[in-house]
Amino acid sequence: MIPKNADETPEDADWSIAGEKKSQASAAASEGNYDDALKFYGEALEAEAVTASLSATTLAKRADILLKLDRPAAAVHDCDAALIINPDSVRALKTRGKANRRLGYWTKANLDLAAAQNIDYDPDLAELCSLVKDKAASELAKERDAERKKELEERKKKAAEEHRKKMQQEEAERAASSGPGMGGGMPGMGGGMPGMGGGMPGMGGGM
C-alpha cells in the first residue's frame, strides 16, 4: 500500500483505508444498503488483515450485516472469529445468539444471549432472551427424552440378545446330554438273546 505522504507508513495507510471503508459501510447500512455495507466491511477487513490486526468489532459488524441479509450461518462464522479475538465482544455474542436462533439452535442461542446480557444488560433484548430461554428448555427436554428412549431401546436389544444366547446354550446342553443315553440301552436288549437260544439243545436231547 502506497502512503499518502512521506511521514505515513504502509501500515498507517492500511489503517486509514480500513477506517474509511468502515465509515462507508456504516453509512450504507444506515441507509439500508446492506449489500454495499457488506462489501465495504469486507474491504475494511482486508486492509486490517494487511496489518495483521483484525478487529473483533469489524467482524461483528459484518456479521450483523450478514444476518440482515438472511445469511445466519455466515454471520455465525464471523462471530466465531470475532470471539476468538475478543471473547467478551457483546456485539458478537448478541449477533451469534440471534443467528443461532434463526438457525433453530435454541440452546446455543440462549447461551450467547445470556452471556451478552451478563456483560452488558440490554433491556431491549430481554423479551427475546425470555423466548429463547423457553425454547432452549424445551429443546433440552426433547433431547433428554430422545436419549432416554435410545438407552431403553439399547437395553431391550441387549436383553433380547442375552436371552437368545441363553436359549441356544440350554438347547445345546440338552442335545449333548440326551444323545449318548439313548444309544447306551440297546446292547442290553441284544444281550438276552443268547439265553433263549441256549435252552434249545436241552429240549432236543430229551427227544
PDB file of C-alpha atoms in Angstrom:
ATOM      1  CA  MET A   1       0.000   0.000   0.000  1.00  0.00           C
ATOM      2  CA  ILE A   2       1.447   3.399  -1.006  1.00  0.00           C
ATOM      3  CA  PRO A   3       1.404   6.009   1.784  1.00  0.00           C
ATOM      4  CA  LYS A   4      -0.341   9.285   1.041  1.00  0.00           C
ATOM      5  CA  ASN A   5       2.604  11.283   2.365  1.00  0.00           C
ATOM      6  CA  ALA A   6       6.232  10.775   3.281  1.00  0.00           C
ATOM      7  CA  ASP A   7       5.518  10.584   7.009  1.00  0.00           C
ATOM      8  CA  GLU A   8       2.902   7.861   6.644  1.00  0.00           C
ATOM      9  CA  THR A   9       3.988   4.212   6.824  1.00  0.00           C
ATOM     10  CA  PRO A  10       2.313   1.460   4.749  1.00  0.00           C
ATOM     11  CA  GLU A  11       0.672   0.187   7.942  1.00  0.00           C
ATOM     12  CA  ASP A  12      -0.726   3.653   8.647  1.00  0.00           C
ATOM     13  CA  ALA A  13      -2.089   3.750   5.117  1.00  0.00           C
ATOM     14  CA  ASP A  14      -3.849   0.399   5.581  1.00  0.00           C
ATOM     15  CA  TRP A  15      -5.379   1.559   8.850  1.00  0.00           C
ATOM     16  CA  SER A  16      -6.522   4.726   7.110  1.00  0.00           C
ATOM     17  CA  ILE A  17      -8.165   2.712   4.339  1.00  0.00           C
ATOM     18  CA  ALA A  18      -9.780   0.390   6.893  1.00  0.00           C
ATOM     19  CA  GLY A  19     -11.230   3.364   8.734  1.00  0.00           C
ATOM     20  CA  GLU A  20     -12.535   4.890   5.514  1.00  0.00           C
ATOM     21  CA  LYS A  21     -14.164   1.629   4.427  1.00  0.00           C
ATOM     22  CA  LYS A  22     -15.795   1.148   7.818  1.00  0.00           C
ATOM     23  CA  SER A  23     -17.252   4.645   7.606  1.00  0.00           C
ATOM     24  CA  GLN A  24     -18.635   3.861   4.155  1.00  0.00           C
ATOM     25  CA  ALA A  25     -20.045   0.571   5.430  1.00  0.00           C
ATOM     26  CA  SER A  26     -21.740   2.265   8.368  1.00  0.00           C
ATOM     27  CA  ALA A  27     -23.273   4.910   6.097  1.00  0.00           C
ATOM     28  CA  ALA A  28     -24.534   2.279   3.659  1.00  0.00           C
ATOM     29  CA  ALA A  29     -26.032   0.203   6.486  1.00  0.00           C
ATOM     30  CA  SER A  30     -27.836   3.223   7.934  1.00  0.00           C
ATOM     31  CA  GLU A  31     -29.479   3.725   4.537  1.00  0.00           C
ATOM     32  CA  GLY A  32     -30.462   0.063   4.303  1.00  0.00           C
ATOM     33  CA  ASN A  33     -27.922  -0.685   1.560  1.00  0.00           C
ATOM     34  CA  TYR A  34     -26.750  -3.909   3.159  1.00  0.00           C
ATOM     35  CA  ASP A  35     -25.057  -5.330   0.070  1.00  0.00           C
ATOM     36  CA  ASP A  36     -22.850  -2.235  -0.147  1.00  0.00           C
ATOM     37  CA  ALA A  37     -22.237  -2.341   3.589  1.00  0.00           C
ATOM     38  CA  LEU A  38     -21.121  -5.964   3.308  1.00  0.00           C
ATOM     39  CA  LYS A  39     -18.699  -5.067   0.517  1.00  0.00           C
ATOM     40  CA  PHE A  40     -17.191  -2.154   2.438  1.00  0.00           C
ATOM     41  CA  TYR A  41     -16.782  -4.180   5.626  1.00  0.00           C
ATOM     42  CA  GLY A  42     -15.047  -6.869   3.589  1.00  0.00           C
ATOM     43  CA  GLU A  43     -12.634  -4.293   2.182  1.00  0.00           C
ATOM     44  CA  ALA A  44     -12.041  -2.910   5.668  1.00  0.00           C
ATOM     45  CA  LEU A  45     -11.172  -6.384   6.942  1.00  0.00           C
ATOM     46  CA  GLU A  46      -8.792  -6.918   4.031  1.00  0.00           C
ATOM     47  CA  ALA A  47      -6.991  -3.700   4.955  1.00  0.00           C
ATOM     48  CA  GLU A  48      -6.876  -4.747   8.613  1.00  0.00           C
ATOM     49  CA  ALA A  49      -5.503  -8.154   7.642  1.00  0.00           C
ATOM     50  CA  VAL A  50      -2.514  -6.499   5.965  1.00  0.00           C
ATOM     51  CA  THR A  51      -1.594  -5.014   9.335  1.00  0.00           C
ATOM     52  CA  ALA A  52      -2.065  -8.457  10.977  1.00  0.00           C
ATOM     53  CA  SER A  53      -4.559  -6.866  13.342  1.00  0.00           C
ATOM     54  CA  LEU A  54      -8.125  -7.869  12.572  1.00  0.00           C
ATOM     55  CA  SER A  55     -10.757  -6.064  14.609  1.00  0.00           C
ATOM     56  CA  ALA A  56     -13.343  -8.074  16.532  1.00  0.00           C
ATOM     57  CA  THR A  57     -15.690  -5.116  16.183  1.00  0.00           C
ATOM     58  CA  THR A  58     -15.380  -5.044  12.390  1.00  0.00           C
ATOM     59  CA  LEU A  59     -16.031  -8.779  12.205  1.00  0.00           C
ATOM     60  CA  ALA A  60     -19.050  -8.463  14.489  1.00  0.00           C
ATOM     61  CA  LYS A  61     -20.444  -5.569  12.451  1.00  0.00           C
ATOM     62  CA  ARG A  62     -20.081  -7.538   9.235  1.00  0.00           C
ATOM     63  CA  ALA A  63     -21.793 -10.474  10.947  1.00  0.00           C
ATOM     64  CA  ASP A  64     -24.713  -8.196  11.781  1.00  0.00           C
ATOM     65  CA  ILE A  65     -24.991  -7.206   8.113  1.00  0.00           C
ATOM     66  CA  LEU A  66     -24.842 -10.864   7.059  1.00  0.00           C
ATOM     67  CA  LEU A  67     -27.711 -11.616   9.424  1.00  0.00           C
ATOM     68  CA  LYS A  68     -29.733  -8.764   7.923  1.00  0.00           C
ATOM     69  CA  LEU A  69     -29.069 -10.329   4.511  1.00  0.00           C
ATOM     70  CA  ASP A  70     -30.524 -13.619   5.839  1.00  0.00           C
ATOM     71  CA  ARG A  71     -27.168 -15.394   5.970  1.00  0.00           C
ATOM     72  CA  PRO A  72     -27.133 -16.639   9.572  1.00  0.00           C
ATOM     73  CA  ALA A  73     -24.530 -19.371   9.041  1.00  0.00           C
ATOM     74  CA  ALA A  74     -22.053 -16.844   7.611  1.00  0.00           C
ATOM     75  CA  ALA A  75     -22.880 -14.490  10.477  1.00  0.00           C
ATOM     76  CA  VAL A  76     -22.024 -17.226  12.990  1.00  0.00           C
ATOM     77  CA  HIS A  77     -18.691 -17.760  11.215  1.00  0.00           C
ATOM     78  CA  ASP A  78     -17.736 -14.076  11.550  1.00  0.00           C
ATOM     79  CA  CYS A  79     -18.869 -14.006  15.185  1.00  0.00           C
ATOM     80  CA  ASP A  80     -16.765 -17.084  15.946  1.00  0.00           C
ATOM     81  CA  ALA A  81     -13.724 -15.261  14.552  1.00  0.00           C
ATOM     82  CA  ALA A  82     -14.567 -12.094  16.490  1.00  0.00           C
ATOM     83  CA  LEU A  83     -14.942 -14.001  19.769  1.00  0.00           C
ATOM     84  CA  ILE A  84     -11.544 -15.645  19.302  1.00  0.00           C
ATOM     85  CA  ILE A  85     -10.055 -12.145  19.207  1.00  0.00           C
ATOM     86  CA  ASN A  86     -12.276 -10.811  21.992  1.00  0.00           C
ATOM     87  CA  PRO A  87     -14.277 -13.397  23.984  1.00  0.00           C
ATOM     88  CA  ASP A  88     -16.227 -10.586  25.672  1.00  0.00           C
ATOM     89  CA  SER A  89     -17.450  -8.929  22.473  1.00  0.00           C
ATOM     90  CA  VAL A  90     -21.068  -8.178  23.352  1.00  0.00           C
ATOM     91  CA  ARG A  91     -21.917  -7.342  19.747  1.00  0.00           C
ATOM     92  CA  ALA A  92     -20.558 -10.691  18.549  1.00  0.00           C
ATOM     93  CA  LEU A  93     -22.390 -12.607  21.294  1.00  0.00           C
ATOM     94  CA  LYS A  94     -25.676 -10.869  20.540  1.00  0.00           C
ATOM     95  CA  THR A  95     -25.375 -11.370  16.795  1.00  0.00           C
ATOM     96  CA  ARG A  96     -24.345 -15.016  17.110  1.00  0.00           C
ATOM     97  CA  GLY A  97     -27.203 -15.614  19.525  1.00  0.00           C
ATOM     98  CA  LYS A  98     -29.678 -14.122  17.055  1.00  0.00           C
ATOM     99  CA  ALA A  99     -28.126 -16.087  14.180  1.00  0.00           C
ATOM    100  CA  ASN A 100     -28.317 -19.366  16.102  1.00  0.00           C
ATOM    101  CA  ARG A 101     -31.928 -18.582  16.909  1.00  0.00           C
ATOM    102  CA  ARG A 102     -32.574 -18.118  13.180  1.00  0.00           C
ATOM    103  CA  LEU A 103     -30.908 -21.477  12.545  1.00  0.00           C
ATOM    104  CA  GLY A 104     -33.032 -23.155  15.219  1.00  0.00           C
ATOM    105  CA  TYR A 105     -30.136 -23.813  17.615  1.00  0.00           C
ATOM    106  CA  TRP A 106     -32.001 -22.677  20.705  1.00  0.00           C
ATOM    107  CA  THR A 107     -29.558 -23.907  23.335  1.00  0.00           C
ATOM    108  CA  LYS A 108     -26.618 -22.189  21.646  1.00  0.00           C
ATOM    109  CA  ALA A 109     -28.671 -19.027  21.151  1.00  0.00           C
ATOM    110  CA  ASN A 110     -29.622 -18.996  24.820  1.00  0.00           C
ATOM    111  CA  LEU A 111     -26.009 -19.352  25.943  1.00  0.00           C
ATOM    112  CA  ASP A 112     -24.820 -16.487  23.722  1.00  0.00           C
ATOM    113  CA  LEU A 113     -27.619 -14.083  24.583  1.00  0.00           C
ATOM    114  CA  ALA A 114     -27.330 -14.824  28.300  1.00  0.00           C
ATOM    115  CA  ALA A 115     -23.573 -14.213  28.141  1.00  0.00           C
ATOM    116  CA  ALA A 116     -24.119 -10.895  26.358  1.00  0.00           C
ATOM    117  CA  GLN A 117     -26.674  -9.818  28.962  1.00  0.00           C
ATOM    118  CA  ASN A 118     -24.305 -10.728  31.790  1.00  0.00           C
ATOM    119  CA  ILE A 119     -21.610  -8.487  30.307  1.00  0.00           C
ATOM    120  CA  ASP A 120     -23.816  -5.555  29.343  1.00  0.00           C
ATOM    121  CA  TYR A 121     -27.523  -5.827  30.092  1.00  0.00           C
ATOM    122  CA  ASP A 122     -29.783  -4.615  27.296  1.00  0.00           C
ATOM    123  CA  PRO A 123     -33.453  -4.173  28.304  1.00  0.00           C
ATOM    124  CA  ASP A 124     -34.478  -4.239  24.650  1.00  0.00           C
ATOM    125  CA  LEU A 125     -33.132  -7.788  24.437  1.00  0.00           C
ATOM    126  CA  ALA A 126     -34.998  -9.100  27.486  1.00  0.00           C
ATOM    127  CA  GLU A 127     -38.094 -10.296  25.620  1.00  0.00           C
ATOM    128  CA  LEU A 128     -36.031 -12.170  23.034  1.00  0.00           C
ATOM    129  CA  CYS A 129     -33.910 -13.720  25.784  1.00  0.00           C
ATOM    130  CA  SER A 130     -37.041 -14.973  27.554  1.00  0.00           C
ATOM    131  CA  LEU A 131     -38.380 -16.532  24.356  1.00  0.00           C
ATOM    132  CA  VAL A 132     -35.069 -18.187  23.534  1.00  0.00           C
ATOM    133  CA  LYS A 133     -34.671 -19.465  27.101  1.00  0.00           C
ATOM    134  CA  ASP A 134     -38.073 -21.192  26.966  1.00  0.00           C
ATOM    135  CA  LYS A 135     -37.296 -22.710  23.571  1.00  0.00           C
ATOM    136  CA  ALA A 136     -33.906 -23.900  24.816  1.00  0.00           C
ATOM    137  CA  ALA A 137     -35.524 -25.582  27.841  1.00  0.00           C
ATOM    138  CA  SER A 138     -37.998 -27.346  25.557  1.00  0.00           C
ATOM    139  CA  GLU A 139     -35.191 -28.401  23.215  1.00  0.00           C
ATOM    140  CA  LEU A 140     -33.165 -29.770  26.124  1.00  0.00           C
ATOM    141  CA  ALA A 141     -36.173 -31.732  27.420  1.00  0.00           C
ATOM    142  CA  LYS A 142     -36.697 -33.280  23.979  1.00  0.00           C
ATOM    143  CA  GLU A 143     -33.020 -34.203  23.766  1.00  0.00           C
ATOM    144  CA  ARG A 144     -33.184 -35.886  27.170  1.00  0.00           C
ATOM    145  CA  ASP A 145     -36.342 -37.798  26.198  1.00  0.00           C
ATOM    146  CA  ALA A 146     -34.682 -38.943  22.997  1.00  0.00           C
ATOM    147  CA  GLU A 147     -31.596 -40.032  24.929  1.00  0.00           C
ATOM    148  CA  ARG A 148     -33.703 -41.995  27.432  1.00  0.00           C
ATOM    149  CA  LYS A 149     -35.599 -43.719  24.613  1.00  0.00           C
ATOM    150  CA  LYS A 150     -32.323 -44.591  22.935  1.00  0.00           C
ATOM    151  CA  GLU A 151     -30.928 -46.067  26.155  1.00  0.00           C
ATOM    152  CA  LEU A 152     -34.153 -48.057  26.698  1.00  0.00           C
ATOM    153  CA  GLU A 153     -34.011 -49.496  23.181  1.00  0.00           C
ATOM    154  CA  GLU A 154     -30.368 -50.450  23.682  1.00  0.00           C
ATOM    155  CA  ARG A 155     -31.213 -52.207  26.957  1.00  0.00           C
ATOM    156  CA  LYS A 156     -34.071 -54.092  25.268  1.00  0.00           C
ATOM    157  CA  LYS A 157     -31.805 -55.202  22.432  1.00  0.00           C
ATOM    158  CA  LYS A 158     -29.128 -56.300  24.893  1.00  0.00           C
ATOM    159  CA  ALA A 159     -31.647 -58.274  26.983  1.00  0.00           C
ATOM    160  CA  ALA A 160     -33.085 -59.942  23.870  1.00  0.00           C
ATOM    161  CA  GLU A 161     -29.610 -60.908  22.678  1.00  0.00           C
ATOM    162  CA  GLU A 162     -28.686 -62.339  26.084  1.00  0.00           C
ATOM    163  CA  HIS A 163     -31.964 -64.328  26.164  1.00  0.00           C
ATOM    164  CA  ARG A 164     -31.307 -65.697  22.678  1.00  0.00           C
ATOM    165  CA  LYS A 165     -27.801 -66.823  23.631  1.00  0.00           C
ATOM    166  CA  LYS A 166     -29.082 -68.435  26.839  1.00  0.00           C
ATOM    167  CA  MET A 167     -31.750 -70.395  24.943  1.00  0.00           C
ATOM    168  CA  GLN A 168     -29.180 -71.586  22.418  1.00  0.00           C
ATOM    169  CA  GLN A 169     -26.866 -72.699  25.206  1.00  0.00           C
ATOM    170  CA  GLU A 170     -29.638 -74.589  27.027  1.00  0.00           C
ATOM    171  CA  GLU A 171     -30.690 -76.290  23.800  1.00  0.00           C
ATOM    172  CA  ALA A 172     -27.110 -77.320  23.101  1.00  0.00           C
ATOM    173  CA  GLU A 173     -26.744 -78.719  26.634  1.00  0.00           C
ATOM    174  CA  ARG A 174     -29.982 -80.755  26.303  1.00  0.00           C
ATOM    175  CA  ALA A 175     -28.853 -82.185  22.987  1.00  0.00           C
ATOM    176  CA  ALA A 176     -25.471 -83.134  24.418  1.00  0.00           C
ATOM    177  CA  SER A 177     -26.966 -84.899  27.482  1.00  0.00           C
ATOM    178  CA  SER A 178     -29.783 -86.827  25.747  1.00  0.00           C
ATOM    179  CA  GLY A 179     -27.901 -88.226  22.741  1.00  0.00           C
ATOM    180  CA  PRO A 180     -25.483 -90.804  24.373  1.00  0.00           C
ATOM    181  CA  GLY A 181     -28.104 -92.152  26.888  1.00  0.00           C
ATOM    182  CA  MET A 182     -30.460 -93.461  24.215  1.00  0.00           C
ATOM    183  CA  GLY A 183     -27.750 -95.275  22.352  1.00  0.00           C
ATOM    184  CA  GLY A 184     -26.413 -96.941  25.548  1.00  0.00           C
ATOM    185  CA  GLY A 185     -29.569 -99.002  26.217  1.00  0.00           C
ATOM    186  CA  MET A 186     -29.536-101.082  23.009  1.00  0.00           C
ATOM    187  CA  PRO A 187     -26.727-103.539  23.901  1.00  0.00           C
ATOM    188  CA  GLY A 188     -28.658-104.725  26.979  1.00  0.00           C
ATOM    189  CA  MET A 189     -31.590-105.830  24.899  1.00  0.00           C
ATOM    190  CA  GLY A 190     -29.434-107.643  22.482  1.00  0.00           C
ATOM    191  CA  GLY A 191     -27.618-109.395  25.346  1.00  0.00           C
ATOM    192  CA  GLY A 192     -30.644-111.546  26.318  1.00  0.00           C
ATOM    193  CA  MET A 193     -30.930-113.435  23.015  1.00  0.00           C
ATOM    194  CA  PRO A 194     -28.190-115.998  23.648  1.00  0.00           C
ATOM    195  CA  GLY A 195     -30.001-117.219  26.786  1.00  0.00           C
ATOM    196  CA  MET A 196     -33.101-118.115  24.866  1.00  0.00           C
ATOM    197  CA  GLY A 197     -31.178-119.894  22.259  1.00  0.00           C
ATOM    198  CA  GLY A 198     -29.259-121.814  24.955  1.00  0.00           C
ATOM    199  CA  GLY A 199     -32.314-123.870  26.048  1.00  0.00           C
ATOM    200  CA  MET A 200     -32.957-125.470  22.666  1.00  0.00           C
ATOM    201  CA  PRO A 201     -30.257-128.112  22.831  1.00  0.00           C
ATOM    202  CA  GLY A 202     -31.737-129.480  26.087  1.00  0.00           C
ATOM    203  CA  MET A 203     -35.091-129.970  24.530  1.00  0.00           C
ATOM    204  CA  GLY A 204     -33.623-131.662  21.572  1.00  0.00           C
ATOM    205  CA  GLY A 205     -31.660-134.031  23.841  1.00  0.00           C
ATOM    206  CA  GLY A 206     -34.807-135.235  25.601  1.00  0.00           C
ATOM    207  CA  MET A 207     -36.493-136.148  22.365  1.00  0.00           C
TER     208      MET A 207
END
